[in-house]
GROMACS .gro file of C-alpha atoms in nm:
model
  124
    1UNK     CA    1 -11.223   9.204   4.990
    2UNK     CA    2 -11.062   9.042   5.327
    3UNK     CA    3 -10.882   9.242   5.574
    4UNK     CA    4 -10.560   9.159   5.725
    5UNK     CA    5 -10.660   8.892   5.970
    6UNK     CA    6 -10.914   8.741   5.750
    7UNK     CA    7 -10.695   8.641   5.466
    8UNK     CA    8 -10.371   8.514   5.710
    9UNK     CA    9 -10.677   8.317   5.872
   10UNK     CA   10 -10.747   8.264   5.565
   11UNK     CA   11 -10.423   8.141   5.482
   12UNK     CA   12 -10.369   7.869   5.739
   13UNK     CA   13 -10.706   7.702   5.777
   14UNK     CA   14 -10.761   7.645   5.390
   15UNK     CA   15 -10.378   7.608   5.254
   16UNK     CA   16 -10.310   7.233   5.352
   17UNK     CA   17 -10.002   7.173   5.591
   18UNK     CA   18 -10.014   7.575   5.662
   19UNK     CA   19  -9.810   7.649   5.991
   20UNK     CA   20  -9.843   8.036   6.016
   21UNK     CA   21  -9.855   8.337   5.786
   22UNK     CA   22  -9.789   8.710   5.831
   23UNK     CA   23  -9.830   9.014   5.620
   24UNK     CA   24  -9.463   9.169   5.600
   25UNK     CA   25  -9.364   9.530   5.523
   26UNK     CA   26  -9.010   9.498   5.393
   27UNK     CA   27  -8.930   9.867   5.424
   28UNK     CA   28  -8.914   9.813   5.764
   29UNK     CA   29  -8.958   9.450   5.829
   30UNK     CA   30  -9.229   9.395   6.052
   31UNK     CA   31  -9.502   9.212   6.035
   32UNK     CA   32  -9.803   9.384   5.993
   33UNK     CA   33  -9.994   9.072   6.127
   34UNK     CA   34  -9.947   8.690   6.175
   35UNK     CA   35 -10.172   8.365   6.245
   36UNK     CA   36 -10.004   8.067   6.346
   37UNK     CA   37  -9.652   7.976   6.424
   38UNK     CA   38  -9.514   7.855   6.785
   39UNK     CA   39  -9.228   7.804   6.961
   40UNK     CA   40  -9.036   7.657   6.677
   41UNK     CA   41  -9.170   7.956   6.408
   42UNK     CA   42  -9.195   8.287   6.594
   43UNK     CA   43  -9.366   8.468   6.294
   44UNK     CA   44  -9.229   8.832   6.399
   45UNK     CA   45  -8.824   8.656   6.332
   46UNK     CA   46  -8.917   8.490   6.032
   47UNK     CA   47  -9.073   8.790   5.887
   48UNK     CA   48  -8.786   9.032   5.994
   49UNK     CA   49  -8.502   8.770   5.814
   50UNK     CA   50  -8.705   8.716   5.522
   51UNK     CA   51  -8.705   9.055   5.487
   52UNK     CA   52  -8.315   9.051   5.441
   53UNK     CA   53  -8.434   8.791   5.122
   54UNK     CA   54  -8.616   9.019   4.973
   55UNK     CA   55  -8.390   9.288   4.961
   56UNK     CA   56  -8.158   9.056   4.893
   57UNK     CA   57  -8.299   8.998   4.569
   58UNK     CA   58  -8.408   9.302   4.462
   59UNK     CA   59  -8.018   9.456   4.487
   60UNK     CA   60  -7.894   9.112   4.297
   61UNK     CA   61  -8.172   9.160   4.009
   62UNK     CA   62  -8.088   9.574   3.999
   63UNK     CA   63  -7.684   9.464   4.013
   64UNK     CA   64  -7.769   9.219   3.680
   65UNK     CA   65  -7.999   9.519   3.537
   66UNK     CA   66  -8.311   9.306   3.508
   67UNK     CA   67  -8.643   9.458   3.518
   68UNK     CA   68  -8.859   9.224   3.612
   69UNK     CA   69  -9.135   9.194   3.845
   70UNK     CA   70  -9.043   8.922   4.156
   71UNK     CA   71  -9.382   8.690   4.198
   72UNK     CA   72  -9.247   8.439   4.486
   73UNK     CA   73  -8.970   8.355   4.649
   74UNK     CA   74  -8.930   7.997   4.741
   75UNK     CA   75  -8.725   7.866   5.030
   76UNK     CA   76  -8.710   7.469   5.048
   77UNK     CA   77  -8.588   7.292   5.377
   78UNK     CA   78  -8.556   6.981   5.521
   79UNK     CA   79  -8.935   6.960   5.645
   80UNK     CA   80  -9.089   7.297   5.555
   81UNK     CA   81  -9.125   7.502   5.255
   82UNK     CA   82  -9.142   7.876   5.318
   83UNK     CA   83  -9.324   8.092   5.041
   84UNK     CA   84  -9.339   8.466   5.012
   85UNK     CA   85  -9.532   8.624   4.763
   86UNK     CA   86  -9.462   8.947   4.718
   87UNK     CA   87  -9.833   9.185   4.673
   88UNK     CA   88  -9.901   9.377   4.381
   89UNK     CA   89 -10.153   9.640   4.339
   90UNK     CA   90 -10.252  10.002   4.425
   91UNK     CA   91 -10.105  10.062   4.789
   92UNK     CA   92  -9.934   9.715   4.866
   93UNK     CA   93  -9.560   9.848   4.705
   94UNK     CA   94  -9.335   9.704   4.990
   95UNK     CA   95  -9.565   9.418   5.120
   96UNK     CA   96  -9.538   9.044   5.076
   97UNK     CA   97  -9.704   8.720   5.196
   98UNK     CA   98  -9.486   8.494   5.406
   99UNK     CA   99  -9.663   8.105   5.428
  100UNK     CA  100  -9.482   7.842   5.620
  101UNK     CA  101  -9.604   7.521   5.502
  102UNK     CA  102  -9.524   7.144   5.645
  103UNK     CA  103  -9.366   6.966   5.385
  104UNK     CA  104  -9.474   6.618   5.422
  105UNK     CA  105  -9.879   6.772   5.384
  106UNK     CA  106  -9.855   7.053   5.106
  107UNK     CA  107  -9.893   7.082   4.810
  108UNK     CA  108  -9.653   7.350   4.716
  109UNK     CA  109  -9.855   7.400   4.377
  110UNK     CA  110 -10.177   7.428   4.561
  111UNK     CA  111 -10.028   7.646   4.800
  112UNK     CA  112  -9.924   7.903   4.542
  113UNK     CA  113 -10.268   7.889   4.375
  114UNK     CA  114 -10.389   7.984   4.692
  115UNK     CA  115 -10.193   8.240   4.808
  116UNK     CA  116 -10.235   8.390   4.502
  117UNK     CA  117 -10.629   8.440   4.535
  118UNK     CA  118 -10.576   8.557   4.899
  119UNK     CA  119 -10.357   8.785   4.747
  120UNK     CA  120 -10.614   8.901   4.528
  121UNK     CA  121 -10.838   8.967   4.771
  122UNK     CA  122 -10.663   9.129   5.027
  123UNK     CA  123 -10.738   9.488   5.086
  124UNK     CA  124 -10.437   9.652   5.324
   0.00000   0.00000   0.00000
C-alpha cells in the first residue's frame, strides 16, 4: 500500500509525459496533495475547477436518473490531456485522481492502466 506522496510520485515519474498529479477531495475541493505542475499548472486551481467537473457530472447523471458508477473523466486539449479518476474503495467516497499528461508523449491508454494500479494501491 503507498501513501499519498508515494503514489502522486508515483504518478509522474512512471506515467510517460506526466506533468503533475494531486489527490482531490471534491466535497471540498482541495487537494489533499500534489507532485508536479509549475507556473503554467498550479495543481491547487486545477484541482479546485475540476472539482466543479465532477459535480458537474454527478448532478447531470442524477438529473437523467442513471445509476452508474463514474470511472474517469477525460478532458482533451490542444497539448494536454487531463484525467481524473475518481477512487473507489472503503474510505476514498469523495476522492479522485487528477493526472495532467503532455500530449505529444502519453499514451492516454497507458496512462489509464496506470492510474488505475496506483489507484489500487493507494491507502488514504
Amino acid at each position: 500500500m503507498a501513501n499519498t506522496e508515494a503514489a502522486l510520485k508515483q504518478a509522474t515519474t512512471v506515467i510517460e509525459g506526466a506533468l503533475g498529479a494531486a489527490l482531490v477531495d471534491y466535497s471540498s475541493g482541495m487537494a489533499l496533495g500534489t507532485v508536479g505542475g509549475g507556473k503554467d499548472l498550479d495543481l491547487t486551481v486545477a484541482a479546485a475547477g475540476n472539482t466543479d467537473v465532477v459535480r458537474a457530472k454527478f448532478r447531470t447523471m442524477e438529473m437523467l436518473g442513471m445509476k452508474d458508477e463514474i470511472e474517469d473523466i477525460l478532458i482533451t486539449l490542444g497539448n494536454q490531456y487531463h484525467l481524473i479518476r475518481l477512487l473507489k474503495g472503503r474510505g476514498n467516497s469523495g476522492l479522485f485522481l487528477y493526472l495532467a499528461l503532455d500530449k505529444s508523449r502519453a499514451n492516454l491508454a497507458m496512462a489509464r492502466h496506470q492510474l488505475m494500479r496506483i489507484e489500487a494501491e493507494l491507502e488514504v
